[in-house]
Coordinates of C-alpha atoms and ligand atoms in Angstrom, one line a residue:
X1 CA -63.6 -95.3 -98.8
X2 CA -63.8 -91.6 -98.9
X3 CA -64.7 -92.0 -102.9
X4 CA -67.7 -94.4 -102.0
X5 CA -68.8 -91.9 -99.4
X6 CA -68.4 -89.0 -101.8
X7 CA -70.7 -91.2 -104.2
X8 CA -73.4 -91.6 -101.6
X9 CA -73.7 -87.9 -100.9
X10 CA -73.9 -86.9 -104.2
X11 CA -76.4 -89.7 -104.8
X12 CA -78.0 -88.3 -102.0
X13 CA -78.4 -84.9 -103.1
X14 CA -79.6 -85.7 -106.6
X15 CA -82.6 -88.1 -105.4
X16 CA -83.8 -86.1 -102.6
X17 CA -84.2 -82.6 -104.6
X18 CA -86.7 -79.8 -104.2
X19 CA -88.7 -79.5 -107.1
X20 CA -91.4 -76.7 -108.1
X21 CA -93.7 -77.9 -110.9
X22 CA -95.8 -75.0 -112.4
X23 CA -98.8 -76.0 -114.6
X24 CA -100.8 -73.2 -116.0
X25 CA -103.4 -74.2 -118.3
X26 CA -106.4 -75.1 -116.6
X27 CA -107.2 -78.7 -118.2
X28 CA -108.4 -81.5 -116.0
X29 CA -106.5 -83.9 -118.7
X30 CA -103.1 -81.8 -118.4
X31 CA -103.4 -81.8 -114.3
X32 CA -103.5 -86.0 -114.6
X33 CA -100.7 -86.1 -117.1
X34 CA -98.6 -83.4 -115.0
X35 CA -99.0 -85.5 -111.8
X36 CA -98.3 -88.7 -113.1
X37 CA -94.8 -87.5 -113.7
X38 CA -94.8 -86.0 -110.7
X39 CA -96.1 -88.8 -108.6
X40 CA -93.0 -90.3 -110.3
X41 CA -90.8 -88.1 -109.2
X42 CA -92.0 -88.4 -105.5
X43 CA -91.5 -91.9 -106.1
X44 CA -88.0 -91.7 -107.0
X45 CA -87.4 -89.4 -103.3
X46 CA -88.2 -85.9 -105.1
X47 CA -90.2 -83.1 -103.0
X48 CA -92.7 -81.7 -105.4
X49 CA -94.6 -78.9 -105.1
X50 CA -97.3 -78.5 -108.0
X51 CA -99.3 -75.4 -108.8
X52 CA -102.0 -75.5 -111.2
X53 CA -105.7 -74.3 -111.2
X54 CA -107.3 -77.6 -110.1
X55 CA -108.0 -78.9 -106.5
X56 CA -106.6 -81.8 -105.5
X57 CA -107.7 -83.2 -102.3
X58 CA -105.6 -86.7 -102.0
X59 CA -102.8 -86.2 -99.8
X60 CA -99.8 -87.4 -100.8
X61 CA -96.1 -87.3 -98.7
X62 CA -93.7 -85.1 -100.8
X63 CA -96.5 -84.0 -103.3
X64 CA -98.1 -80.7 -102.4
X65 CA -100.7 -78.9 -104.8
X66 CA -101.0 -74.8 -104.5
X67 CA -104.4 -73.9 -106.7
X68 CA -104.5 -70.6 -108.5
X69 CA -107.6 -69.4 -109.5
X70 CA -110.3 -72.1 -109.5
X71 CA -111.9 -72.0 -112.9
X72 CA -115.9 -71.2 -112.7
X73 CA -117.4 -73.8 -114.4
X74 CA -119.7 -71.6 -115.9
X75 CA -117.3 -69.2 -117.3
X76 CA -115.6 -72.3 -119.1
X77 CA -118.2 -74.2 -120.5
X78 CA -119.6 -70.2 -122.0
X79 CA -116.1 -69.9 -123.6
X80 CA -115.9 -73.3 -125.1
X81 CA -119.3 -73.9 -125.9
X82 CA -120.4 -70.4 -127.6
X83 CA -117.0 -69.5 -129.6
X84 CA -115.4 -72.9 -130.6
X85 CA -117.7 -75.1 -131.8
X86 CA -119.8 -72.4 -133.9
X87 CA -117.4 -71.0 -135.6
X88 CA -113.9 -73.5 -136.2
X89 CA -112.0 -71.3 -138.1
X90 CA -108.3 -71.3 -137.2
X91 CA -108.1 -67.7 -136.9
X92 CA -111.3 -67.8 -134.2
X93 CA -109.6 -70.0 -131.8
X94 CA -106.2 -68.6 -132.0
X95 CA -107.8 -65.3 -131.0
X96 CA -110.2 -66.9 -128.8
X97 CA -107.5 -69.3 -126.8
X98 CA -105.4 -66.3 -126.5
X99 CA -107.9 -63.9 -125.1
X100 CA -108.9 -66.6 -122.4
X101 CA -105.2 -66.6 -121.5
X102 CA -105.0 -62.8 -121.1
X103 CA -107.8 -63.2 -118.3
X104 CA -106.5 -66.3 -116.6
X105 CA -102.8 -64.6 -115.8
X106 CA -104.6 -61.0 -114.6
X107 CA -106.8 -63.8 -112.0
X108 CA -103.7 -66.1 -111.8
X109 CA -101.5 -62.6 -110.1
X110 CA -104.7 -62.3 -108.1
X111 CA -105.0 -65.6 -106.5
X112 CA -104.5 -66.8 -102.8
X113 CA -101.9 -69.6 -104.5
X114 CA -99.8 -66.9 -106.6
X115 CA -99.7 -65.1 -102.7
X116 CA -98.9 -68.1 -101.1
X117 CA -95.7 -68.4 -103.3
X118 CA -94.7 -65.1 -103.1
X119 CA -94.7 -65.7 -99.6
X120 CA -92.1 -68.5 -99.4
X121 CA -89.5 -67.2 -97.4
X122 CA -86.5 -65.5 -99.6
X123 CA -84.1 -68.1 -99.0
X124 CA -86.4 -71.0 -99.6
X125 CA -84.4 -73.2 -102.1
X126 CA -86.5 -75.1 -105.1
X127 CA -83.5 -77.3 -107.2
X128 CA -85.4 -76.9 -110.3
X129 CA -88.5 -75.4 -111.7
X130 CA -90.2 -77.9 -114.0
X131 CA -92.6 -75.4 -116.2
X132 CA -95.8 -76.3 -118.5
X133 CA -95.0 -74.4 -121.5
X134 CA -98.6 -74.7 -123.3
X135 CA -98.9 -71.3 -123.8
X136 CA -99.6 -69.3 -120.6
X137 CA -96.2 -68.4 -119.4
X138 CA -96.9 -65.0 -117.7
X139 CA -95.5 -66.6 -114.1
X140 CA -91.9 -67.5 -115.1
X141 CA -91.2 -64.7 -113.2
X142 CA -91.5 -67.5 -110.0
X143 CA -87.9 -68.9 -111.2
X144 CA -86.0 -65.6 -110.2
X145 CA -88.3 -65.4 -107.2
X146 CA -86.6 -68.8 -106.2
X147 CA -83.2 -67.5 -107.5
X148 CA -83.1 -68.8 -111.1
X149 CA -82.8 -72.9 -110.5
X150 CA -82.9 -74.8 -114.0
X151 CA -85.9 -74.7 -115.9
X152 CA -87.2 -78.0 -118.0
X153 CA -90.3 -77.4 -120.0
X154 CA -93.1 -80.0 -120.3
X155 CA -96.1 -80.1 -122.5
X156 CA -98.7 -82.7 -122.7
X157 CA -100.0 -80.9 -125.8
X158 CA -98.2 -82.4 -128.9
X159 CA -96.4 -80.8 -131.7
X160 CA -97.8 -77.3 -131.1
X161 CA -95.3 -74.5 -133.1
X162 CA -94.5 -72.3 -129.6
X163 CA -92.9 -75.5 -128.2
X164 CA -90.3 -75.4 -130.9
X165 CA -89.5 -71.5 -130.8
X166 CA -87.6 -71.2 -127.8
X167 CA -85.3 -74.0 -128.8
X168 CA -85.3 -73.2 -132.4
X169 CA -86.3 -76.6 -133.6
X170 CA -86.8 -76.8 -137.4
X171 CA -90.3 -75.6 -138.6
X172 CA -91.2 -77.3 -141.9
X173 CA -94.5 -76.4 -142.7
X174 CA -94.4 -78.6 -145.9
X175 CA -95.0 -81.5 -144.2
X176 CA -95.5 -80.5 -140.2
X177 CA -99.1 -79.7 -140.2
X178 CA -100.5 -76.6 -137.7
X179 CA -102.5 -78.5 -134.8
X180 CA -105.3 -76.5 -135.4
X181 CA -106.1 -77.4 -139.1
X182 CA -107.8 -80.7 -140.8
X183 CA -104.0 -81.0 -142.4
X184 CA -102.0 -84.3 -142.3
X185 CA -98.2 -84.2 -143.1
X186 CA -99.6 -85.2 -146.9
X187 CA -100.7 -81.2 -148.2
X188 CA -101.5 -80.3 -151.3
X189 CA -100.2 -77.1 -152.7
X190 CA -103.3 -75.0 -151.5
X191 CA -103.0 -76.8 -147.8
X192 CA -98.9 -75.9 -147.8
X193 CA -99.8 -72.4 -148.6
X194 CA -102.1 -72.1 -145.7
X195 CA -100.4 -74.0 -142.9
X196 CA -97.6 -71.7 -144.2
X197 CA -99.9 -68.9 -143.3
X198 CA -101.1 -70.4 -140.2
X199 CA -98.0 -71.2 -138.6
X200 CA -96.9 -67.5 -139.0
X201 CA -99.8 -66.2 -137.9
X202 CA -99.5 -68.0 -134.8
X203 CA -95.6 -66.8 -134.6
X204 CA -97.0 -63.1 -134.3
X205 CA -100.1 -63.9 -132.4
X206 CA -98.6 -65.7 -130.0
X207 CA -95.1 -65.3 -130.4
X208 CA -94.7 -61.4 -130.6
X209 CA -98.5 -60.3 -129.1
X210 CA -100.2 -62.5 -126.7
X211 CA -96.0 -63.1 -125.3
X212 CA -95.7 -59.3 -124.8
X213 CA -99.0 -59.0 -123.3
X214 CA -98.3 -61.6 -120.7
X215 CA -94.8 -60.3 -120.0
X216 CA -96.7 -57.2 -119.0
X217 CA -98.7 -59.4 -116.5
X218 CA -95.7 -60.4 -115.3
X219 CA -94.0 -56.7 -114.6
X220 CA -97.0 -56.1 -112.5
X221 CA -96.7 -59.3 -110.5
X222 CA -93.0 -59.5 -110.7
X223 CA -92.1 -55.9 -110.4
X224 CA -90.7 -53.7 -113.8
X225 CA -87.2 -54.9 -113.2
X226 CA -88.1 -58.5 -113.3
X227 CA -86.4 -60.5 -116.5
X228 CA -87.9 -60.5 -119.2
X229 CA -89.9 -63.6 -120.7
X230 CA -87.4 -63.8 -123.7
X231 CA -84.4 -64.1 -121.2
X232 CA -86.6 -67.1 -119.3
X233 CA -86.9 -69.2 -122.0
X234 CA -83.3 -68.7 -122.7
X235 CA -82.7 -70.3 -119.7
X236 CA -84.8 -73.5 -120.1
X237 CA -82.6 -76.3 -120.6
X238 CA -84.5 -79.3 -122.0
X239 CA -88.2 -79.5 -123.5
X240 CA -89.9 -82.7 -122.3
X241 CA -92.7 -83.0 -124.9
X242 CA -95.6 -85.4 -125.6
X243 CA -94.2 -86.5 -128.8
X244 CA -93.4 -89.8 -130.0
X245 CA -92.6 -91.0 -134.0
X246 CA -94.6 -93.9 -133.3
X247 CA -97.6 -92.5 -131.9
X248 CA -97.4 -89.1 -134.3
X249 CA -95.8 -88.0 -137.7
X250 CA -91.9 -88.6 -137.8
X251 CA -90.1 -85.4 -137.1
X252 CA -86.7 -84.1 -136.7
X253 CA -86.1 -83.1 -133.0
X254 CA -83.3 -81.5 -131.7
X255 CA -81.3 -83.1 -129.1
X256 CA -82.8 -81.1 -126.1
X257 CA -86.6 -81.4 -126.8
X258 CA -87.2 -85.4 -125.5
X259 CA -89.5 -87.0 -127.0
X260 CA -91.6 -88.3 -123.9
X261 CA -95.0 -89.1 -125.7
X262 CA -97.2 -91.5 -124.3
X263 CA -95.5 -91.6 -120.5
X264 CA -99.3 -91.2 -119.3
X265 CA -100.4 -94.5 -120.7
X266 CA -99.5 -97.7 -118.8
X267 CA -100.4 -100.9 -117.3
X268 CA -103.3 -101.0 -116.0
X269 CA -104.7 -100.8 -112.5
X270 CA -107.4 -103.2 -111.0
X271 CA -111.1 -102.1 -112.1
X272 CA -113.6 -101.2 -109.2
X273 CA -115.3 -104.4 -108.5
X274 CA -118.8 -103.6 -109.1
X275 CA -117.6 -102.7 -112.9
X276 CA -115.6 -106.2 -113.0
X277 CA -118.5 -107.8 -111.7
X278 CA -120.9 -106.3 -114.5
X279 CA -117.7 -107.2 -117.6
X280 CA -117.6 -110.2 -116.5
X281 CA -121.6 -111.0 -116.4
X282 CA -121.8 -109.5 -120.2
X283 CA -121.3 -112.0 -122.5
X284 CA -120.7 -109.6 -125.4
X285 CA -117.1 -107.0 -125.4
X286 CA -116.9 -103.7 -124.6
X287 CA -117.4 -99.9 -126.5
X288 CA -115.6 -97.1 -124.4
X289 CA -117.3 -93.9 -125.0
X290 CA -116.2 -90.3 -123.5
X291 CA -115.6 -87.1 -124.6
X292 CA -112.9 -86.1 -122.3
X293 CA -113.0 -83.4 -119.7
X294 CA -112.9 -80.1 -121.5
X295 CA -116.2 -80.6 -123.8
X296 CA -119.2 -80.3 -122.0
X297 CA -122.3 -82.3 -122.0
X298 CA -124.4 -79.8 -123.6
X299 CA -122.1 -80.1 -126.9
X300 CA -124.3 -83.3 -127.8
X301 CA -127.8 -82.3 -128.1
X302 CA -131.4 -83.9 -127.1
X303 CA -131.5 -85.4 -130.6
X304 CA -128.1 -86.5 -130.7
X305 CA -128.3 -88.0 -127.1
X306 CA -131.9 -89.8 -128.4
X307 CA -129.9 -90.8 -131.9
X308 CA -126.5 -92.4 -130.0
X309 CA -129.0 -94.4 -127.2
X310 CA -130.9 -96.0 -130.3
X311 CA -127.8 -96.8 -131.7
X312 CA -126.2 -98.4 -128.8
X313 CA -129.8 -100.3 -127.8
X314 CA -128.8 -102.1 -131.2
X315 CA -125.6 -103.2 -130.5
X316 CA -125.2 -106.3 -128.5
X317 CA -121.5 -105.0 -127.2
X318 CA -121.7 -103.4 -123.4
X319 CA -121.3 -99.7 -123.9
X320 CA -119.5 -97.9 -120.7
X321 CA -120.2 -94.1 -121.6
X322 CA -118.9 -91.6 -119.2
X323 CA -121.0 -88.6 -119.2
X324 CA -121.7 -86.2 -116.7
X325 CA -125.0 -84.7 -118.1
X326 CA -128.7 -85.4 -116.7
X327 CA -130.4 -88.0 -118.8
X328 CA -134.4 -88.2 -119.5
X329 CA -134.2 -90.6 -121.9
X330 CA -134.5 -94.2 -121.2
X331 CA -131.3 -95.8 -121.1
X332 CA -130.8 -99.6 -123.0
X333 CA -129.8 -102.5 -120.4
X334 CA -126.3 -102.6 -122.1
X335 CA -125.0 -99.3 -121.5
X336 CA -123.9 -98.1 -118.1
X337 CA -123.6 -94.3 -117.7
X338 CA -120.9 -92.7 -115.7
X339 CA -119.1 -89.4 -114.5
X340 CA -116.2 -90.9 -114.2
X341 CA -114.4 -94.1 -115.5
X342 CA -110.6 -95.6 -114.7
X343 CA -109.9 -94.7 -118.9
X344 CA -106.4 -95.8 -119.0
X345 CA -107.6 -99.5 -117.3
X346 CA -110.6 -99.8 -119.2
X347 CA -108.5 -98.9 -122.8
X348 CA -106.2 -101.7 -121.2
X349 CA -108.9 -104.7 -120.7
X350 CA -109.3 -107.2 -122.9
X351 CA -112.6 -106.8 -124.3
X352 CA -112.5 -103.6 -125.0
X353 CA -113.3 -103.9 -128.6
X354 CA -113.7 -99.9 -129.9
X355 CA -112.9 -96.4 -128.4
X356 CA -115.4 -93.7 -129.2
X357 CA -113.5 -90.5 -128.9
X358 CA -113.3 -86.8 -129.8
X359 CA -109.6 -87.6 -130.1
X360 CA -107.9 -85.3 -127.8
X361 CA -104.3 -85.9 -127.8
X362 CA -103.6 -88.0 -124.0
X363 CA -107.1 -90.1 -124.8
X364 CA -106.0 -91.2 -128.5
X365 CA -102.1 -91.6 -127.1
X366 CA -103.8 -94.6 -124.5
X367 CA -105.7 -96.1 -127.0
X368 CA -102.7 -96.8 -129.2
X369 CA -101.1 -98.2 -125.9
X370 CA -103.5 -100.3 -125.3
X371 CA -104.1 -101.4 -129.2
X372 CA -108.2 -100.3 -129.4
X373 CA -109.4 -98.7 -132.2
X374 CA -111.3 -95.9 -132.8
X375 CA -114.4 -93.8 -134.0
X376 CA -113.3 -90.4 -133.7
X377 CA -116.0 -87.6 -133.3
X378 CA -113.7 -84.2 -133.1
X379 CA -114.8 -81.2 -131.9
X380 CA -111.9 -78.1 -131.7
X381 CA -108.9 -77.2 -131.1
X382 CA -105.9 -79.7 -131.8
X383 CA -108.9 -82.5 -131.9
X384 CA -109.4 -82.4 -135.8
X385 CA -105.3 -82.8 -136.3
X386 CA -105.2 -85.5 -133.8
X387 CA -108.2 -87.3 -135.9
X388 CA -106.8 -87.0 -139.4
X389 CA -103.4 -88.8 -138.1
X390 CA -105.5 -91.9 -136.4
X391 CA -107.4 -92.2 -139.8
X392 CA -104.4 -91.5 -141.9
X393 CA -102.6 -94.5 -140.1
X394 CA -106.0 -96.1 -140.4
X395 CA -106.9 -97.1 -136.8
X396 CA -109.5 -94.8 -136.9
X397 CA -112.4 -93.8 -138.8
X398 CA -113.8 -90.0 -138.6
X399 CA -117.2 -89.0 -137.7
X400 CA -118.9 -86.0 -138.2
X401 CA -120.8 -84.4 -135.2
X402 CA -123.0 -82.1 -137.9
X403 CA -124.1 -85.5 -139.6
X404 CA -125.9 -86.6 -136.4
X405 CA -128.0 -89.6 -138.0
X406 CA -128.6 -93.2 -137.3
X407 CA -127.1 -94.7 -140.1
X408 CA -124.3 -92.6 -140.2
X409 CA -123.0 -92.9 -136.2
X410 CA -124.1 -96.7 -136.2
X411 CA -122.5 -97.5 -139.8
X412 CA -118.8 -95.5 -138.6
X413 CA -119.0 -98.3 -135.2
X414 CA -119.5 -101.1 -137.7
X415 CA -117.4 -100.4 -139.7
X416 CA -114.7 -99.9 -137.4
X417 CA -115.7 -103.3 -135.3
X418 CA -116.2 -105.5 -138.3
X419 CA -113.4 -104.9 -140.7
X420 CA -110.1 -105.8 -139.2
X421 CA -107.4 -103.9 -140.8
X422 CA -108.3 -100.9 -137.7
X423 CA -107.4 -103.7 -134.7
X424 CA -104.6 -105.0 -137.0
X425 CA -102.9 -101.7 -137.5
X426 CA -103.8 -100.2 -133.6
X427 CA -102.1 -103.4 -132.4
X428 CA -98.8 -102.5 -134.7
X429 CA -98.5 -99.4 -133.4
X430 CA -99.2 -101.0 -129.8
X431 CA -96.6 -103.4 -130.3
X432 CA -93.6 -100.7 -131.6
X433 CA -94.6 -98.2 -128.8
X434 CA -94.4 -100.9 -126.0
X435 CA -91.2 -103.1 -127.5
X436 CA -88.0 -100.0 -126.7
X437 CA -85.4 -99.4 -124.3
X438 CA -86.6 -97.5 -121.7
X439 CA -90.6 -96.1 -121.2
X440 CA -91.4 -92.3 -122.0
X441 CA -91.7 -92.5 -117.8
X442 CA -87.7 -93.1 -117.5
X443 CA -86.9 -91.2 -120.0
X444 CA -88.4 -88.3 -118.6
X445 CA -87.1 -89.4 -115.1
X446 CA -83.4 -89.8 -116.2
X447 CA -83.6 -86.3 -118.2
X448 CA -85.1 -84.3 -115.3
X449 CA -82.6 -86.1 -112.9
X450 CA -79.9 -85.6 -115.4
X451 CA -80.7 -81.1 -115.3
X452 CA -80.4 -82.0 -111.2
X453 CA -77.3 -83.1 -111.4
X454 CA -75.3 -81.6 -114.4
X455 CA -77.2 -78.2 -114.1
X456 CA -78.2 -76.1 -117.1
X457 CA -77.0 -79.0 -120.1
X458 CA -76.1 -75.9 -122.3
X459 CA -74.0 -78.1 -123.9
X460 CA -77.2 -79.6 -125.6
X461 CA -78.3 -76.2 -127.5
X462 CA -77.5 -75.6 -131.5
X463 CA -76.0 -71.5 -132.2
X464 CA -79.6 -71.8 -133.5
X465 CA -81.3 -71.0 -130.6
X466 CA -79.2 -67.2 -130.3
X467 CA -79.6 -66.7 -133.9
X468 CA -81.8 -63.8 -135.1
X469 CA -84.1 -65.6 -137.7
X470 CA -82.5 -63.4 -141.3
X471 CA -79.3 -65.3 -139.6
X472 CA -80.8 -68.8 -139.2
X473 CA -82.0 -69.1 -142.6
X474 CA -79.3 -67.4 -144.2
X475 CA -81.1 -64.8 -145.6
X476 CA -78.2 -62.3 -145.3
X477 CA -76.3 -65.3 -147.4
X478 CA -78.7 -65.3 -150.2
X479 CA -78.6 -61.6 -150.6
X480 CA -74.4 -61.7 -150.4
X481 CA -75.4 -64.1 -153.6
X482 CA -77.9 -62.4 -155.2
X483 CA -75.5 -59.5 -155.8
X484 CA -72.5 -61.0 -156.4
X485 CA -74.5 -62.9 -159.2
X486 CA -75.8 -58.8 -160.6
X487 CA -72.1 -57.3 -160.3
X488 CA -71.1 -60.9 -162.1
X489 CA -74.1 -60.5 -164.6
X490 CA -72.9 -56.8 -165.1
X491 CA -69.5 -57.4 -165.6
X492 CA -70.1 -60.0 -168.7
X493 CA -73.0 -58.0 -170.1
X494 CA -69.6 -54.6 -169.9
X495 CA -67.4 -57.3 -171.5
X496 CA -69.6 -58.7 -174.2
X497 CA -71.0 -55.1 -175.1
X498 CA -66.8 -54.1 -175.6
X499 CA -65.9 -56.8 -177.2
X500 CA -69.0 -56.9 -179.7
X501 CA -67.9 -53.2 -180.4
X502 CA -64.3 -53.9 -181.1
X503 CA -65.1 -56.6 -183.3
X504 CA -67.9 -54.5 -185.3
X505 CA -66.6 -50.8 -185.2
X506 CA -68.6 -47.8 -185.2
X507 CA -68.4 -46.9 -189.0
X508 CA -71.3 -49.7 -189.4
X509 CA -73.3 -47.7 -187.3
X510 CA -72.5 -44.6 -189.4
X511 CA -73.3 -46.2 -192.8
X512 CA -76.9 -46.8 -191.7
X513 CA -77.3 -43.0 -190.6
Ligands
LIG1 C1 -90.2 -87.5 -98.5 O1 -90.9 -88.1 -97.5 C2 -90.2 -89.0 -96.8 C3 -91.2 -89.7 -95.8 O2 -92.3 -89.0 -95.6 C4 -89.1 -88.3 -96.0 O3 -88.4 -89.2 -95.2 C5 -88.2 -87.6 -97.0 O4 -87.3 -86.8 -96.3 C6 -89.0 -86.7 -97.9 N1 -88.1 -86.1 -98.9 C7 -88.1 -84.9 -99.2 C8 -87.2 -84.4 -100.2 O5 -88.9 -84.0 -98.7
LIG2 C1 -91.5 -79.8 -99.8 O1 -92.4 -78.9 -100.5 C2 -93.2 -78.2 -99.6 C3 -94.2 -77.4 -100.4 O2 -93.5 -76.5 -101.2 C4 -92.4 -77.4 -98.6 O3 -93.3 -76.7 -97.7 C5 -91.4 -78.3 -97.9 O4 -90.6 -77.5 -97.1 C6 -90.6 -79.1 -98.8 N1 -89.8 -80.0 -98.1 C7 -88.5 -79.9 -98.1 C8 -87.7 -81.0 -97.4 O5 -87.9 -79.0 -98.7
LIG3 C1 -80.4 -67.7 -116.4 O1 -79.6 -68.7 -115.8 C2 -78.4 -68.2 -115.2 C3 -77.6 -69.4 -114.7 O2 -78.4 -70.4 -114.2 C4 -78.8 -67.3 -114.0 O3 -77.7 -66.8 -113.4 C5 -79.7 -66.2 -114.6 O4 -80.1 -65.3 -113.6 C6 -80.8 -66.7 -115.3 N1 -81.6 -65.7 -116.0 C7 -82.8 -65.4 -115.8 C8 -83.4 -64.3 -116.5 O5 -83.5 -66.1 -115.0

């Protein structure tokens, strides 16, 4: 009796937990992926309270959203437009991307929402602190405000190198290709030696400088004695990343990073009726075209914008194309133009025939769900990686935004409706992904629940993670050999000379002389 009462309390206490979800990177895409696992959450009796830099205006029981700096619009579109598409060298947006971070956590210390969490009352208790590790990390100094709960990471970015640093996952540049490049895990000599180069460069750049220079963000906001970064992520027990082997290269992952990838996809809900009223009156399938939410309109020019309406006025499919820009041109009677579309449940309908993309990582990750091929049109940032995978497992086919023509954007959507083997493979993929166990959605569910109850799972770390690197790769091992080998080397070459000298005495030498 007093057993199965002890069992409900604890039960109790585990699904009705306080839970402080901190999202930093301002991405529209990130925010839906960060509250559908927290809506989840909710759902299973959680209190959540998410911070982030968008507005959120639905009201939700047990969901709260505190919003840091709102982004100017302007500001964003400046930074993404000017810097990132000119110039796509690796070393530009690593410097760029890191730059706009310094900025956003000197606004982020500033904002009403950072205030309004500093003024929590001291003895307000959150049960865990669920933090977005994609690279702006300069408020982790909230955990010790709320007396150091356990800390899970989450990242809706894919295989980026910081996610694996804290943890210490293994790093093989041979065949794990930086998310900024055009690499697959197939790289030639030349492409090894760069990713090589990359990846380190990204170490120090945002391991070592952009790290320090957001712990000092956080001194100011947190006061000089406040931990330091490096102690934080000590203390985070469990990396939930958007990873999966089916939906991504196959990778080795250490038993605390959980491979969640995907856990924004699902079934599908019902489409607005005036959209299923127009599917259903077009006797032809469907072409999804968007962009996403970071790229804005102005990335496809007047030309481009004339070139893709000709191309679409010739294809007899119904083309939904969400774009937020203003329009002049005359628009064909089979393409309907949107702000906003239900992406997941259009991916998810049945006619959807192709998926025209610039192949960020969440959009791409649906697709496969949902089995649609692609036309892939990247633009920055992890985009080009993501494309080279889709055409590498050949359910996509890559265009290039520079070769704006006709025949070129019209030819990549034939080619991807009319030869097969693109549907074929998606559908594999779509098939392996659904068919397992347990979703990404309980996985991550039973993992978070699992820190609630059995606290910091320190029992899940490798020594790796407290190893200095010389240590972790053995370094001081290989020099240990190296010398042995030389004092060996100089013993036998002492030997030999004695030996060769006893057997041929001197006088030899003397005859000569
Ligand atoms: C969540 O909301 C429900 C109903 O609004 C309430 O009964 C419950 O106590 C809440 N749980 C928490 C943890 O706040
Ligand atoms: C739920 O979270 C909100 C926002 O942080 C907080 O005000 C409220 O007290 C929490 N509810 C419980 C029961 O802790
Ligand atoms: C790390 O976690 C431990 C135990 O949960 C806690 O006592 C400590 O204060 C944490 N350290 C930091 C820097 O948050």
């Amino acid at each position: 009796m007093w057993a199965i009462f002890f069992i409900l309390i604890t039960k109790h206490a585990v699904f009705c937990s306080n839970i402080l979800f901190i999202a930093q990177l301002p991405s529209p895409s990130h925010y839906l992926w960060n509250k559908k696992l927290s809506l989840e959450l909710v759902k299973n009796g959680h209190n959540i309270t998410l911070v982030t830099h968008d507005v959120d205006k639905e009201i939700i029981n047990n969901f709260t959203v505190i919003t840091l700096e709102e982004l100017n619009e302007i500001e964003k579109n400046r930074f993404i437009m000017d810097d990132l598409v000119s110039d796509s060298s690796i070393f530009n947006y690593n410097s760029k991307f890191l730059s706009f971070v310094d900025e956003l956590c000197q606004l982020d210390i500033k904002s009403d929402g950072f205030k309004e969490l500093m003024n929590y009352p001291v003895d307000f208790k959150f049960d865990l602190v669920i933090f977005d590790i994609s690279n702006i990390i300069c408020l982790y100094g909230l955990v010790s405000k709320f007396n150091s709960p356990p800390i899970i990471g989450v990242s809706a970015l894919t295989l980026t190198p910081q996610t694996f640093y804290a943890l210490a996952n293994p790093l093989y540049t041979s065949y794990m290709p930086y998310y900024f490049t055009k690499f697959t895990n197939q790289m030639s000599l030349i492409e090894r030696l760069l990713n090589l180069v990359y990846t380190w460069y990204d170490f120090i750049s945002f391991g070592y400088l952009s790290k320090s220079r957001q712990e000092g963000v956080s001194k100011i906001a947190f006061g000089i004695n406040s931990p330091s970064i490096h102690e934080m992520e000590r203390n985070i027990s469990l990396f939930l990343l958007n990873y999966d082997p089916i939906l991504d290269y196959p990778i080795p992952l250490l038993p605390n990073i959980i491979p969640i990838g995907g856990l924004h996809a699902g079934a599908p809900k019902p489409l607005s009726q005036d959209l299923e009223i127009i599917i259903n009156n077009h006797p032809h399938d469907i072409i999804y075209f968007a962009l996403g939410t970071n790229l804005p309109p102005q990335v496809l020019s007047n030309n481009q914008v004339e070139v893709i309406l000709k191309v679409f006025a010739k294809l007899p499919q119904l083309v939904l194309w969400k774009y937020n820009g203003k329009l002049s041109n005359n628009v064909p009677e089979n393409v309907i133009i949107r702000k906003w579309f239900q992406q997941n449940d259009i991916l998810a309908h049945s006619k959807t025939k192709l998926f025209i993309t610039h192949c960020g990582a969440l959009g791409t990750q649906e697709a496969m769900y949902h089995g649609v091929p692609m036309v892939g049109i990247p633009y920055f940032f992890d985009q080009h990686s993501n494309a080279q995978k889709l055409a590498l497992k050949q359910v996509a086919v890559i265009f290039d935004h520079n070769d704006f023509t006709f025949e070129n954007f019209y030819g990549v959507i034939r080619e991807v409706l009319d030869n097969p083997k693109y549907k074929k493979n998606v559908d594999f993929i779509s098939q392996m992904y659904k068919r397992q166990p347990q979703s990404a959605m309980e996985r991550a569910v039973f993992w978070i629940e699992h820190v609630l109850r059995y606290g910091t799972v320190e029992y899940l770390n490798t020594p790796a993670r407290d190893m200095p690197l010389y240590k972790l790769y053995n370094f001081d091992v290989y020099l240990l050999l190296i010398c042995s080998f030389s004092l060996v080397g100089l013993f036998i070459k002492q030997i030999t000379l004695r030996l060769v000298r006893t057997v041929f005495p001197k006088p030899v030498k003397e005859k000569v002389t």
